[in-house]
Short mmCIF file of C-alpha atoms in Angstrom, two decimals:
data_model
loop_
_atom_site.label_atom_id
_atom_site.label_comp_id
_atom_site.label_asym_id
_atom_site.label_seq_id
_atom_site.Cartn_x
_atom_site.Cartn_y
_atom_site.Cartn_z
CA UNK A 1 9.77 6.50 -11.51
CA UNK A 2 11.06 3.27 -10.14
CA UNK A 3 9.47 -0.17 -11.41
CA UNK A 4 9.36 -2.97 -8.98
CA UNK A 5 8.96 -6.41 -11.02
CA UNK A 6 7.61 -9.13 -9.02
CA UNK A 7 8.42 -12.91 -10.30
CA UNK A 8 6.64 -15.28 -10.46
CA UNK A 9 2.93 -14.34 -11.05
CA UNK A 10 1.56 -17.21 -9.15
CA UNK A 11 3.62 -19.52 -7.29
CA UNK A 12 2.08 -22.68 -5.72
CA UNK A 13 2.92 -24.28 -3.03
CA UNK A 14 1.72 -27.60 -0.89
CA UNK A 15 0.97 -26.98 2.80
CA UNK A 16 4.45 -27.09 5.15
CA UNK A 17 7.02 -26.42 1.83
CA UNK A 18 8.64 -22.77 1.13
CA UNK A 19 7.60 -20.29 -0.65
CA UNK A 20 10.55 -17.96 -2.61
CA UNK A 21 9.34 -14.78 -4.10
CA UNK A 22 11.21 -11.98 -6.08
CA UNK A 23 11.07 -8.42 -6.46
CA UNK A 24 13.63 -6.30 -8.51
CA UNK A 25 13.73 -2.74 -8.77
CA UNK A 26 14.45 -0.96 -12.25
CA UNK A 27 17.66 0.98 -10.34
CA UNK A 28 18.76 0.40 -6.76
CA UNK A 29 16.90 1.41 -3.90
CA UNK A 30 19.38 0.68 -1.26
CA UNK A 31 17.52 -1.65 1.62
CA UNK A 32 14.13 0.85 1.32
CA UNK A 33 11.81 -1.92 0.65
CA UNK A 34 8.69 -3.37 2.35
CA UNK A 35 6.55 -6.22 1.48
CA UNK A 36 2.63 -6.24 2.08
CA UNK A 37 0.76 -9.44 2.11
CA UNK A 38 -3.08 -9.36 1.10
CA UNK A 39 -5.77 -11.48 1.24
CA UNK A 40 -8.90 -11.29 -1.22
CA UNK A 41 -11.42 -8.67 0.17
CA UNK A 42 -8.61 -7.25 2.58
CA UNK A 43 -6.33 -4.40 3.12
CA UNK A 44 -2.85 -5.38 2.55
CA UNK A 45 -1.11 -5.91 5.69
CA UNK A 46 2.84 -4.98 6.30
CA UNK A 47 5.10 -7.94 6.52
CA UNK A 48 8.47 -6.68 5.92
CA UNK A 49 10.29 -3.58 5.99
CA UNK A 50 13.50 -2.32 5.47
CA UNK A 51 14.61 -5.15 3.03
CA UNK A 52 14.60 -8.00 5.96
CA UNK A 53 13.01 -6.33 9.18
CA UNK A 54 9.90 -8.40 10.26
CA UNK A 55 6.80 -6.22 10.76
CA UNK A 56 5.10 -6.50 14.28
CA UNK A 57 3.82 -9.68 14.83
CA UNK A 58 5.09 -11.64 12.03
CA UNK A 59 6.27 -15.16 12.44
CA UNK A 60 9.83 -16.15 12.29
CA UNK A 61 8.97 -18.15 9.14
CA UNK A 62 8.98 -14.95 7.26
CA UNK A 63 12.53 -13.57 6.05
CA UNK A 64 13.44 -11.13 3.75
CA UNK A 65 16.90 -10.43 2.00
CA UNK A 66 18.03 -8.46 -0.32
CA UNK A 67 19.83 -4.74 -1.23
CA UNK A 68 20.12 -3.03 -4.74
CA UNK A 69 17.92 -3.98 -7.02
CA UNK A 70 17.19 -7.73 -6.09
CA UNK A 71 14.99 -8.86 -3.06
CA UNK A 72 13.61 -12.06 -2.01
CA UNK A 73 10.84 -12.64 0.39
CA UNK A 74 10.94 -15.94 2.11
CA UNK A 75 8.23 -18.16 3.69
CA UNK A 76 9.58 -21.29 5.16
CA UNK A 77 7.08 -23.95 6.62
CA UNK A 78 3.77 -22.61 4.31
CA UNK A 79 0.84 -22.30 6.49
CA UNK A 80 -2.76 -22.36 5.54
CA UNK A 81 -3.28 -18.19 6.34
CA UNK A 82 -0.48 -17.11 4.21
CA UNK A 83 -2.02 -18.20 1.20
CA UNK A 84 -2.45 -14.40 -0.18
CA UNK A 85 -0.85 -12.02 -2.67
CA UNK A 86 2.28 -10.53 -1.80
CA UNK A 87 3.57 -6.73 -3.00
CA UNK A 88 6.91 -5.14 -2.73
CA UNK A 89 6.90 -1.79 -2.75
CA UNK A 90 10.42 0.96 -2.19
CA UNK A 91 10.31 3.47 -0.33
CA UNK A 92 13.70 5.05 -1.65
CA UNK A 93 12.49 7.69 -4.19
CA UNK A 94 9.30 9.62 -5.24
CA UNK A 95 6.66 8.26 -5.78
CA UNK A 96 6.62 5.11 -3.68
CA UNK A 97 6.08 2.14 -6.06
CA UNK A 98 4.64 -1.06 -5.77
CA UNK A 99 5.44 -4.08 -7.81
CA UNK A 100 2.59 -6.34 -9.73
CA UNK A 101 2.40 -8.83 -6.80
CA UNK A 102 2.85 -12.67 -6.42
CA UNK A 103 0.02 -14.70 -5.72
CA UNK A 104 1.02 -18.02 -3.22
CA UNK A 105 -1.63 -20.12 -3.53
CA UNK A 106 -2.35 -23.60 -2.98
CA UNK A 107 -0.64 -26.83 -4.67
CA UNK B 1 -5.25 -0.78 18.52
CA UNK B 2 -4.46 0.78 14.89
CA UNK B 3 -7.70 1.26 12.88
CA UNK B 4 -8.52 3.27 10.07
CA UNK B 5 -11.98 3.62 9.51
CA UNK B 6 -12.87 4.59 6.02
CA UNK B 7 -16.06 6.30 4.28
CA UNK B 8 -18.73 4.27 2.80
CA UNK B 9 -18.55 3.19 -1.49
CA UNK B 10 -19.42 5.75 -3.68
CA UNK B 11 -20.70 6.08 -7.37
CA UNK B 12 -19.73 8.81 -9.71
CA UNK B 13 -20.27 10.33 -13.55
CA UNK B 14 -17.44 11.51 -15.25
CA UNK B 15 -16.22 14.66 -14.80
CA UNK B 16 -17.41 14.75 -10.96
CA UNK B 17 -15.51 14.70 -7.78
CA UNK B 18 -15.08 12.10 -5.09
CA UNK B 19 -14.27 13.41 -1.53
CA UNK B 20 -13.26 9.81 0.67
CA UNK B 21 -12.57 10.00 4.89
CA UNK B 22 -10.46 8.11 6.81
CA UNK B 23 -11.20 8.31 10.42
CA UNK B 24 -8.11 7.07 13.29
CA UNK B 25 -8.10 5.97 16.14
CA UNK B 26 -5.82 3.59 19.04
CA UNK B 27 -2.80 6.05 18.13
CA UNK B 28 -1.58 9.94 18.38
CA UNK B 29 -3.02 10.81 14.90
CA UNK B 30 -0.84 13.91 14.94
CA UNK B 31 2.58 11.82 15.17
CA UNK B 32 1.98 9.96 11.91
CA UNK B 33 1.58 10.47 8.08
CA UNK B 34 -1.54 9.23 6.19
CA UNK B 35 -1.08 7.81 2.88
CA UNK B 36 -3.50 7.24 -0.19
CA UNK B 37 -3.02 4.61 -2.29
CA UNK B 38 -5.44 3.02 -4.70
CA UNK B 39 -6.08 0.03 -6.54
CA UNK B 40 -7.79 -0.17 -9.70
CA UNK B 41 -9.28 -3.72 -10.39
CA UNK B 42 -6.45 -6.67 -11.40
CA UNK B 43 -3.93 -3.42 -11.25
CA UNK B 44 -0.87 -3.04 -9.07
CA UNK B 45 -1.16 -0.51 -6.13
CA UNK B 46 -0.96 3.19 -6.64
CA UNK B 47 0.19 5.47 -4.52
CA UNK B 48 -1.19 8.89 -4.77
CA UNK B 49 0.25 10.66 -2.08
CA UNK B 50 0.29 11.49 1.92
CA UNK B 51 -0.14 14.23 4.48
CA UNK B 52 1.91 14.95 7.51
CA UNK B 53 -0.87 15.00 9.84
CA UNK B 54 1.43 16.99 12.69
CA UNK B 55 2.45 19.79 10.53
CA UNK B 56 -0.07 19.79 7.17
CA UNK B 57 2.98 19.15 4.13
CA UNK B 58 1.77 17.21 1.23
CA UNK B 59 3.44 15.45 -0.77
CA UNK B 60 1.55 14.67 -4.36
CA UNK B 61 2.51 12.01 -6.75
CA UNK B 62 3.02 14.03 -10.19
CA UNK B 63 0.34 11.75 -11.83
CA UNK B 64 -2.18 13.03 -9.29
CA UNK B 65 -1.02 16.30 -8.70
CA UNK B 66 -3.83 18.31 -10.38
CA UNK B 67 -6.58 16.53 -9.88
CA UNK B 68 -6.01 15.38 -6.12
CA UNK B 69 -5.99 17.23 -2.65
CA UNK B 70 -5.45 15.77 0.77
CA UNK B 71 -6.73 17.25 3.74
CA UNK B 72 -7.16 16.48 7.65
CA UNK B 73 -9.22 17.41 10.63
CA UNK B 74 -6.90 16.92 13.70
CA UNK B 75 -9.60 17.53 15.95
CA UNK B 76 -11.66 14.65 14.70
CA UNK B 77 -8.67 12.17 13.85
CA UNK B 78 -9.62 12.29 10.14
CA UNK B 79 -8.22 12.87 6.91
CA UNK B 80 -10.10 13.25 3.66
CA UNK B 81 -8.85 12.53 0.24
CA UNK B 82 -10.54 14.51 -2.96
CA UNK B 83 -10.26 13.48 -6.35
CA UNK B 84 -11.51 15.71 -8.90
CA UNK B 85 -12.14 15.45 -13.13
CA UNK B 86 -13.06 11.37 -12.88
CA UNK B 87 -13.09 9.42 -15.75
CA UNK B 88 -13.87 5.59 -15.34
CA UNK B 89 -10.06 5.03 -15.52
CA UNK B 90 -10.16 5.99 -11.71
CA UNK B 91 -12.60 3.04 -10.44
CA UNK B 92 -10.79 1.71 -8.10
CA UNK B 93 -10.38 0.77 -4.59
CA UNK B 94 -9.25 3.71 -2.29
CA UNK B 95 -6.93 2.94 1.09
CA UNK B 96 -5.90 5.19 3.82
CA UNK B 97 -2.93 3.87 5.65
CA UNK B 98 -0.63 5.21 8.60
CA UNK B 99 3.07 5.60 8.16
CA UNK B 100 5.66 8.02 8.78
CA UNK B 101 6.75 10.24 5.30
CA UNK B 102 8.14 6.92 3.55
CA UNK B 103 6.91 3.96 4.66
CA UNK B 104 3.20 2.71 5.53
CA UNK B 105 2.59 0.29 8.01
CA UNK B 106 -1.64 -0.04 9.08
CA UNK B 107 -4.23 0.16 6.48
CA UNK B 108 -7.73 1.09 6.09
CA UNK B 109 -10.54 -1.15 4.49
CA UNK B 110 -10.76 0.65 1.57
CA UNK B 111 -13.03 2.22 -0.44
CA UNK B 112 -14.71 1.43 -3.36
CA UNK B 113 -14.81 4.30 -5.70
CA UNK B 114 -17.32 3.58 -9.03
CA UNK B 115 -16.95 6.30 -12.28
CA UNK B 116 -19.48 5.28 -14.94
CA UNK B 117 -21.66 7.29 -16.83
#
């Protein structure tokens, strides 16, 4: 199966500053990956899709990039609710895989 | 809107069987997939596998495949997800979500699935 590796752990961040997260996949999974944000006692919630397609009714601040094996996830401009732990997960082979998440919290 | 609406937490010995519901609504439940995907505590998400609600294919993942069977009741917008033979490895937290075959995009609450003796 394909293994998504997420980098760093933890990243924190002050309020207002951007947040740069990584995901790599053990082969490539062309532009089939999303990103899921979650927040402690919460179902994740989809952010990104298809590599650097913003899910409905995420901000602008959000921006993903990415094809292959390497993806970022971007957060410009850090706001107070997006404090949370983000997953990638592809969605180009059996089974769908999930990376070990990067929790943005605050500096 | 979306919303999943998920059966209540559950406690189980080892060996027993686990059946969790996932109840739609706000959409055509027979245009989508459902999804199950768990999360055992400080462990990455899992995905175990999904149902095409329209025409009944499953998909397993190979992990699961023997001990897991996913079901739905179009006429009550729900889908049910049984795991069988549970050892406290499978303590986790069990989510529904909507998507089409590949990619998920609305989640329910979870589920909080206990196996202890």
């Amino acid at each position: 199966e394909i293994v998504m590796t997420q980098s760093p752990a933890t990243l924190s961040v002050s309020p207002g500053e951007r947040a740069t997260l990584s995901c790599r996949a053990s082969q490539s999974v062309s532009s089939n990956l999303a990103w899921y944000q979650q927040k402690p006692g919460q179902a994740p919630r989809l952010v990104m899709y298809s590599a650097s397609t913003r899910a409905t009714g995420i901000p602008a601040r959000f921006s993903g990039t990415g094809s292959g094996t390497e993806f970022t996830l971007t957060i410009n401009s850090l706001q107070s609710e997006d404090f949370a732990v983000y997953y990638c997960q592809q969605f180009d082979y059996w089974p769908l895989t999930f990376g070990g998440g990067t929790k943005v919290e605050i500096k | 809107q979306v919303r999943l609406v998920q059966s209540g937490a559950e406690v189980r010995t080892p060996g027993a069987s686990v059946k969790v519901s996932c109840t739609a609504s706000g959409y055509t439940f027979t245009s989508y997939a459902i999804h199950w995907v768990r999360q055992a505590p400080g462990q990455r998400l899992e995905w175990m596998g999904w149902i095409n609600v329209g025409n009944g294919d499953k998909k397993y993942s190979q992990k699961f495949q023997d001990r897991v069977t996913i079901t739905r009741d179009t006429s009550a917008s729900t889908a049910y997800m049984e795991l069988g033979s549970l050892r406290s490895e499978d303590t986790a937290v069990y989510y529904c979500a909507r998507g089409d075959i590949v990619l998920i995009d609305y989640w329910g609450q979870g589920t909080l699935v206990t196996v202890s003796s």
